[in-house]
């Protein structure tokens, strides 16, 4: 999977989220869960490192969605597409 900007963690999360929405990783449950974990970890790190109020609020909302997504995946609830779509819009 190619990335837009190698050093930008938010582009990485966008690309990973788009790949999940396009079904590129959903067929393999292990890859899907790993991708969700990556999204969660990356956004958590970004939220903790941001100081700008505007960036912080936007990233906090994205992180909240990642927490929900992670919960849904861990508990095998299959309503994660809506969460992924809202996460992509937030970023």
PDB file of N, CA, C and O in Angstrom, residues 22-73:
ATOM      1  N   UNK A  22     -12.234   0.464   1.313  1.00  0.00           N
ATOM      2  CA  UNK A  22     -12.251  -0.111  -0.029  1.00  0.00           C
ATOM      3  C   UNK A  22     -12.207  -1.635   0.001  1.00  0.00           C
ATOM      4  O   UNK A  22     -12.263  -2.277  -1.035  1.00  0.00           O
ATOM      5  N   UNK A  23     -12.109  -2.208   1.183  1.00  0.00           N
ATOM      6  CA  UNK A  23     -12.120  -3.663   1.307  1.00  0.00           C
ATOM      7  C   UNK A  23     -10.789  -4.327   1.035  1.00  0.00           C
ATOM      8  O   UNK A  23     -10.724  -5.541   0.874  1.00  0.00           O
ATOM      9  N   UNK A  24      -9.712  -3.559   0.994  1.00  0.00           N
ATOM     10  CA  UNK A  24      -8.408  -4.125   0.686  1.00  0.00           C
ATOM     11  C   UNK A  24      -7.847  -4.982   1.812  1.00  0.00           C
ATOM     12  O   UNK A  24      -7.034  -5.854   1.569  1.00  0.00           O
ATOM     13  N   UNK A  25      -8.262  -4.739   3.054  1.00  0.00           N
ATOM     14  CA  UNK A  25      -7.718  -5.480   4.183  1.00  0.00           C
ATOM     15  C   UNK A  25      -8.775  -6.244   4.974  1.00  0.00           C
ATOM     16  O   UNK A  25      -8.435  -7.002   5.868  1.00  0.00           O
ATOM     17  N   UNK A  26     -10.033  -6.067   4.633  1.00  0.00           N
ATOM     18  CA  UNK A  26     -11.100  -6.656   5.429  1.00  0.00           C
ATOM     19  C   UNK A  26     -11.173  -8.170   5.260  1.00  0.00           C
ATOM     20  O   UNK A  26     -11.567  -8.873   6.181  1.00  0.00           O
ATOM     21  N   UNK A  27     -10.781  -8.690   4.123  1.00  0.00           N
ATOM     22  CA  UNK A  27     -10.882 -10.133   3.885  1.00  0.00           C
ATOM     23  C   UNK A  27     -10.045 -10.935   4.861  1.00  0.00           C
ATOM     24  O   UNK A  27     -10.403 -12.046   5.218  1.00  0.00           O
ATOM     25  N   UNK A  28      -8.942 -10.398   5.274  1.00  0.00           N
ATOM     26  CA  UNK A  28      -8.081 -11.067   6.242  1.00  0.00           C
ATOM     27  C   UNK A  28      -8.343 -10.459   7.610  1.00  0.00           C
ATOM     28  O   UNK A  28      -7.950  -9.329   7.881  1.00  0.00           O
ATOM     29  N   UNK A  29      -9.006 -11.182   8.486  1.00  0.00           N
ATOM     30  CA  UNK A  29      -9.397 -10.659   9.800  1.00  0.00           C
ATOM     31  C   UNK A  29      -8.196 -10.165  10.603  1.00  0.00           C
ATOM     32  O   UNK A  29      -8.250  -9.131  11.255  1.00  0.00           O
ATOM     33  N   UNK A  30      -7.082 -10.878  10.524  1.00  0.00           N
ATOM     34  CA  UNK A  30      -5.889 -10.480  11.282  1.00  0.00           C
ATOM     35  C   UNK A  30      -5.367  -9.142  10.781  1.00  0.00           C
ATOM     36  O   UNK A  30      -5.027  -8.260  11.575  1.00  0.00           O
ATOM     37  N   UNK A  31      -5.315  -8.958   9.460  1.00  0.00           N
ATOM     38  CA  UNK A  31      -4.856  -7.684   8.894  1.00  0.00           C
ATOM     39  C   UNK A  31      -5.810  -6.551   9.253  1.00  0.00           C
ATOM     40  O   UNK A  31      -5.388  -5.436   9.548  1.00  0.00           O
ATOM     41  N   UNK A  32      -7.101  -6.837   9.229  1.00  0.00           N
ATOM     42  CA  UNK A  32      -8.093  -5.820   9.578  1.00  0.00           C
ATOM     43  C   UNK A  32      -7.905  -5.365  11.021  1.00  0.00           C
ATOM     44  O   UNK A  32      -7.834  -4.176  11.302  1.00  0.00           O
ATOM     45  N   UNK A  33      -7.785  -6.309  11.930  1.00  0.00           N
ATOM     46  CA  UNK A  33      -7.603  -5.959  13.345  1.00  0.00           C
ATOM     47  C   UNK A  33      -6.285  -5.212  13.564  1.00  0.00           C
ATOM     48  O   UNK A  33      -6.224  -4.273  14.342  1.00  0.00           O
ATOM     49  N   UNK A  34      -5.247  -5.637  12.858  1.00  0.00           N
ATOM     50  CA  UNK A  34      -3.959  -4.962  12.982  1.00  0.00           C
ATOM     51  C   UNK A  34      -4.050  -3.525  12.463  1.00  0.00           C
ATOM     52  O   UNK A  34      -3.505  -2.604  13.067  1.00  0.00           O
ATOM     53  N   UNK A  35      -4.735  -3.330  11.342  1.00  0.00           N
ATOM     54  CA  UNK A  35      -4.899  -1.992  10.775  1.00  0.00           C
ATOM     55  C   UNK A  35      -5.678  -1.089  11.739  1.00  0.00           C
ATOM     56  O   UNK A  35      -5.316   0.073  11.937  1.00  0.00           O
ATOM     57  N   UNK A  36      -6.716  -1.619  12.346  1.00  0.00           N
ATOM     58  CA  UNK A  36      -7.484  -0.842  13.325  1.00  0.00           C
ATOM     59  C   UNK A  36      -6.591  -0.471  14.512  1.00  0.00           C
ATOM     60  O   UNK A  36      -6.626   0.656  15.002  1.00  0.00           O
ATOM     61  N   UNK A  37      -5.772  -1.411  14.954  1.00  0.00           N
ATOM     62  CA  UNK A  37      -4.831  -1.129  16.040  1.00  0.00           C
ATOM     63  C   UNK A  37      -3.841  -0.043  15.677  1.00  0.00           C
ATOM     64  O   UNK A  37      -3.506   0.821  16.500  1.00  0.00           O
ATOM     65  N   UNK A  38      -3.371  -0.053  14.440  1.00  0.00           N
ATOM     66  CA  UNK A  38      -2.449   0.983  13.960  1.00  0.00           C
ATOM     67  C   UNK A  38      -3.119   2.352  13.941  1.00  0.00           C
ATOM     68  O   UNK A  38      -2.522   3.353  14.329  1.00  0.00           O
ATOM     69  N   UNK A  39      -4.355   2.392  13.467  1.00  0.00           N
ATOM     70  CA  UNK A  39      -5.102   3.652  13.443  1.00  0.00           C
ATOM     71  C   UNK A  39      -5.242   4.196  14.863  1.00  0.00           C
ATOM     72  O   UNK A  39      -4.968   5.365  15.127  1.00  0.00           O
ATOM     73  N   UNK A  40      -5.648   3.338  15.769  1.00  0.00           N
ATOM     74  CA  UNK A  40      -5.825   3.725  17.174  1.00  0.00           C
ATOM     75  C   UNK A  40      -4.516   4.246  17.772  1.00  0.00           C
ATOM     76  O   UNK A  40      -4.474   5.324  18.355  1.00  0.00           O
ATOM     77  N   UNK A  41      -3.445   3.494  17.622  1.00  0.00           N
ATOM     78  CA  UNK A  41      -2.156   3.872  18.216  1.00  0.00           C
ATOM     79  C   UNK A  41      -1.615   5.178  17.639  1.00  0.00           C
ATOM     80  O   UNK A  41      -1.116   6.032  18.375  1.00  0.00           O
ATOM     81  N   UNK A  42      -1.719   5.333  16.331  1.00  0.00           N
ATOM     82  CA  UNK A  42      -1.209   6.540  15.679  1.00  0.00           C
ATOM     83  C   UNK A  42      -1.989   7.769  16.123  1.00  0.00           C
ATOM     84  O   UNK A  42      -1.396   8.808  16.447  1.00  0.00           O
ATOM     85  N   UNK A  43      -3.311   7.666  16.147  1.00  0.00           N
ATOM     86  CA  UNK A  43      -4.113   8.820  16.565  1.00  0.00           C
ATOM     87  C   UNK A  43      -3.899   9.142  18.041  1.00  0.00           C
ATOM     88  O   UNK A  43      -3.855  10.313  18.419  1.00  0.00           O
ATOM     89  N   UNK A  44      -3.747   8.131  18.868  1.00  0.00           N
ATOM     90  CA  UNK A  44      -3.486   8.367  20.292  1.00  0.00           C
ATOM     91  C   UNK A  44      -2.195   9.168  20.462  1.00  0.00           C
ATOM     92  O   UNK A  44      -2.135  10.151  21.206  1.00  0.00           O
ATOM     93  N   UNK A  45      -1.162   8.750  19.749  1.00  0.00           N
ATOM     94  CA  UNK A  45       0.132   9.436  19.816  1.00  0.00           C
ATOM     95  C   UNK A  45       0.000  10.883  19.344  1.00  0.00           C
ATOM     96  O   UNK A  45       0.554  11.807  19.951  1.00  0.00           O
ATOM     97  N   UNK A  46      -0.741  11.092  18.265  1.00  0.00           N
ATOM     98  CA  UNK A  46      -0.921  12.441  17.725  1.00  0.00           C
ATOM     99  C   UNK A  46      -1.717  13.334  18.684  1.00  0.00           C
ATOM    100  O   UNK A  46      -1.393  14.495  18.857  1.00  0.00           O
ATOM    101  N   UNK A  47      -2.752  12.797  19.307  1.00  0.00           N
ATOM    102  CA  UNK A  47      -3.546  13.578  20.262  1.00  0.00           C
ATOM    103  C   UNK A  47      -2.678  14.017  21.433  1.00  0.00           C
ATOM    104  O   UNK A  47      -2.746  15.163  21.878  1.00  0.00           O
ATOM    105  N   UNK A  48      -1.857  13.129  21.918  1.00  0.00           N
ATOM    106  CA  UNK A  48      -1.018  13.461  23.066  1.00  0.00           C
ATOM    107  C   UNK A  48       0.083  14.458  22.733  1.00  0.00           C
ATOM    108  O   UNK A  48       0.602  15.123  23.621  1.00  0.00           O
ATOM    109  N   UNK A  49       0.431  14.603  21.447  1.00  0.00           N
ATOM    110  CA  UNK A  49       1.531  15.492  21.079  1.00  0.00           C
ATOM    111  C   UNK A  49       1.087  16.849  20.533  1.00  0.00           C
ATOM    112  O   UNK A  49       1.915  17.734  20.353  1.00  0.00           O
ATOM    113  N   UNK A  50      -0.199  17.063  20.286  1.00  0.00           N
ATOM    114  CA  UNK A  50      -0.670  18.317  19.692  1.00  0.00           C
ATOM    115  C   UNK A  50      -0.897  19.387  20.752  1.00  0.00           C
ATOM    116  O   UNK A  50      -1.381  19.116  21.834  1.00  0.00           O
ATOM    117  N   UNK A  51      -0.531  20.623  20.397  1.00  0.00           N
ATOM    118  CA  UNK A  51      -0.746  21.740  21.310  1.00  0.00           C
ATOM    119  C   UNK A  51      -1.763  22.744  20.764  1.00  0.00           C
ATOM    120  O   UNK A  51      -2.387  23.451  21.533  1.00  0.00           O
ATOM    121  N   UNK A  52      -1.925  22.811  19.467  1.00  0.00           N
ATOM    122  CA  UNK A  52      -2.888  23.733  18.867  1.00  0.00           C
ATOM    123  C   UNK A  52      -4.307  23.280  19.212  1.00  0.00           C
ATOM    124  O   UNK A  52      -4.658  22.115  19.025  1.00  0.00           O
ATOM    125  N   UNK A  53      -5.136  24.206  19.698  1.00  0.00           N
ATOM    126  CA  UNK A  53      -6.500  23.851  20.098  1.00  0.00           C
ATOM    127  C   UNK A  53      -7.300  23.304  18.920  1.00  0.00           C
ATOM    128  O   UNK A  53      -8.017  22.325  19.053  1.00  0.00           O
ATOM    129  N   UNK A  54      -7.151  23.925  17.756  1.00  0.00           N
ATOM    130  CA  UNK A  54      -7.894  23.479  16.569  1.00  0.00           C
ATOM    131  C   UNK A  54      -7.498  22.055  16.200  1.00  0.00           C
ATOM    132  O   UNK A  54      -8.343  21.208  15.979  1.00  0.00           O
ATOM    133  N   UNK A  55      -6.195  21.815  16.118  1.00  0.00           N
ATOM    134  CA  UNK A  55      -5.717  20.466  15.799  1.00  0.00           C
ATOM    135  C   UNK A  55      -6.122  19.474  16.866  1.00  0.00           C
ATOM    136  O   UNK A  55      -6.515  18.356  16.569  1.00  0.00           O
ATOM    137  N   UNK A  56      -6.026  19.882  18.114  1.00  0.00           N
ATOM    138  CA  UNK A  56      -6.331  18.984  19.211  1.00  0.00           C
ATOM    139  C   UNK A  56      -7.791  18.524  19.175  1.00  0.00           C
ATOM    140  O   UNK A  56      -8.073  17.336  19.311  1.00  0.00           O
ATOM    141  N   UNK A  57      -8.709  19.452  18.972  1.00  0.00           N
ATOM    142  CA  UNK A  57     -10.128  19.103  18.951  1.00  0.00           C
ATOM    143  C   UNK A  57     -10.450  18.165  17.797  1.00  0.00           C
ATOM    144  O   UNK A  57     -11.199  17.200  17.961  1.00  0.00           O
ATOM    145  N   UNK A  58      -9.887  18.435  16.631  1.00  0.00           N
ATOM    146  CA  UNK A  58     -10.121  17.585  15.460  1.00  0.00           C
ATOM    147  C   UNK A  58      -9.538  16.201  15.689  1.00  0.00           C
ATOM    148  O   UNK A  58     -10.189  15.181  15.435  1.00  0.00           O
ATOM    149  N   UNK A  59      -8.313  16.160  16.189  1.00  0.00           N
ATOM    150  CA  UNK A  59      -7.667  14.869  16.436  1.00  0.00           C
ATOM    151  C   UNK A  59      -8.334  14.099  17.571  1.00  0.00           C
ATOM    152  O   UNK A  59      -8.413  12.873  17.527  1.00  0.00           O
ATOM    153  N   UNK A  60      -8.808  14.813  18.567  1.00  0.00           N
ATOM    154  CA  UNK A  60      -9.499  14.156  19.669  1.00  0.00           C
ATOM    155  C   UNK A  60     -10.756  13.458  19.162  1.00  0.00           C
ATOM    156  O   UNK A  60     -11.050  12.327  19.554  1.00  0.00           O
ATOM    157  N   UNK A  61     -11.497  14.121  18.280  1.00  0.00           N
ATOM    158  CA  UNK A  61     -12.707  13.498  17.690  1.00  0.00           C
ATOM    159  C   UNK A  61     -12.324  12.260  16.879  1.00  0.00           C
ATOM    160  O   UNK A  61     -12.975  11.220  16.975  1.00  0.00           O
ATOM    161  N   UNK A  62     -11.269  12.355  16.085  1.00  0.00           N
ATOM    162  CA  UNK A  62     -10.810  11.198  15.313  1.00  0.00           C
ATOM    163  C   UNK A  62     -10.375  10.072  16.244  1.00  0.00           C
ATOM    164  O   UNK A  62     -10.684   8.901  16.012  1.00  0.00           O
ATOM    165  N   UNK A  63      -9.690  10.421  17.312  1.00  0.00           N
ATOM    166  CA  UNK A  63      -9.236   9.419  18.282  1.00  0.00           C
ATOM    167  C   UNK A  63     -10.435   8.751  18.963  1.00  0.00           C
ATOM    168  O   UNK A  63     -10.452   7.531  19.158  1.00  0.00           O
ATOM    169  N   UNK A  64     -11.446   9.539  19.324  1.00  0.00           N
ATOM    170  CA  UNK A  64     -12.652   8.962  19.919  1.00  0.00           C
ATOM    171  C   UNK A  64     -13.280   7.931  18.989  1.00  0.00           C
ATOM    172  O   UNK A  64     -13.709   6.861  19.421  1.00  0.00           O
ATOM    173  N   UNK A  65     -13.324   8.247  17.696  1.00  0.00           N
ATOM    174  CA  UNK A  65     -13.864   7.298  16.724  1.00  0.00           C
ATOM    175  C   UNK A  65     -12.990   6.056  16.624  1.00  0.00           C
ATOM    176  O   UNK A  65     -13.498   4.938  16.478  1.00  0.00           O
ATOM    177  N   UNK A  66     -11.683   6.232  16.702  1.00  0.00           N
ATOM    178  CA  UNK A  66     -10.768   5.085  16.667  1.00  0.00           C
ATOM    179  C   UNK A  66     -10.961   4.193  17.891  1.00  0.00           C
ATOM    180  O   UNK A  66     -10.872   2.963  17.796  1.00  0.00           O
ATOM    181  N   UNK A  67     -11.239   4.797  19.037  1.00  0.00           N
ATOM    182  CA  UNK A  67     -11.509   4.011  20.251  1.00  0.00           C
ATOM    183  C   UNK A  67     -12.765   3.173  20.052  1.00  0.00           C
ATOM    184  O   UNK A  67     -12.794   1.980  20.371  1.00  0.00           O
ATOM    185  N   UNK A  68     -13.800   3.780  19.493  1.00  0.00           N
ATOM    186  CA  UNK A  68     -15.042   3.051  19.222  1.00  0.00           C
ATOM    187  C   UNK A  68     -14.790   1.928  18.223  1.00  0.00           C
ATOM    188  O   UNK A  68     -15.233   0.794  18.414  1.00  0.00           O
ATOM    189  N   UNK A  69     -14.076   2.250  17.156  1.00  0.00           N
ATOM    190  CA  UNK A  69     -13.763   1.251  16.139  1.00  0.00           C
ATOM    191  C   UNK A  69     -12.991   0.077  16.739  1.00  0.00           C
ATOM    192  O   UNK A  69     -13.306  -1.084  16.485  1.00  0.00           O
ATOM    193  N   UNK A  70     -12.017   0.382  17.549  1.00  0.00           N
ATOM    194  CA  UNK A  70     -11.221  -0.661  18.199  1.00  0.00           C
ATOM    195  C   UNK A  70     -12.110  -1.553  19.071  1.00  0.00           C
ATOM    196  O   UNK A  70     -11.994  -2.771  19.063  1.00  0.00           O
ATOM    197  N   UNK A  71     -13.014  -0.930  19.805  1.00  0.00           N
ATOM    198  CA  UNK A  71     -13.952  -1.691  20.637  1.00  0.00           C
ATOM    199  C   UNK A  71     -14.832  -2.601  19.776  1.00  0.00           C
ATOM    200  O   UNK A  71     -15.030  -3.779  20.091  1.00  0.00           O
ATOM    201  N   UNK A  72     -15.373  -2.049  18.686  1.00  0.00           N
ATOM    202  CA  UNK A  72     -16.229  -2.835  17.811  1.00  0.00           C
ATOM    203  C   UNK A  72     -15.491  -4.027  17.213  1.00  0.00           C
ATOM    204  O   UNK A  72     -16.032  -5.129  17.132  1.00  0.00           O
ATOM    205  N   UNK A  73     -14.269  -3.818  16.812  1.00  0.00           N
ATOM    206  CA  UNK A  73     -13.477  -4.892  16.210  1.00  0.00           C
ATOM    207  C   UNK A  73     -13.135  -5.951  17.250  1.00  0.00           C
ATOM    208  O   UNK A  73     -13.205  -7.144  16.980  1.00  0.00           O
TER     209      UNK A  73
END
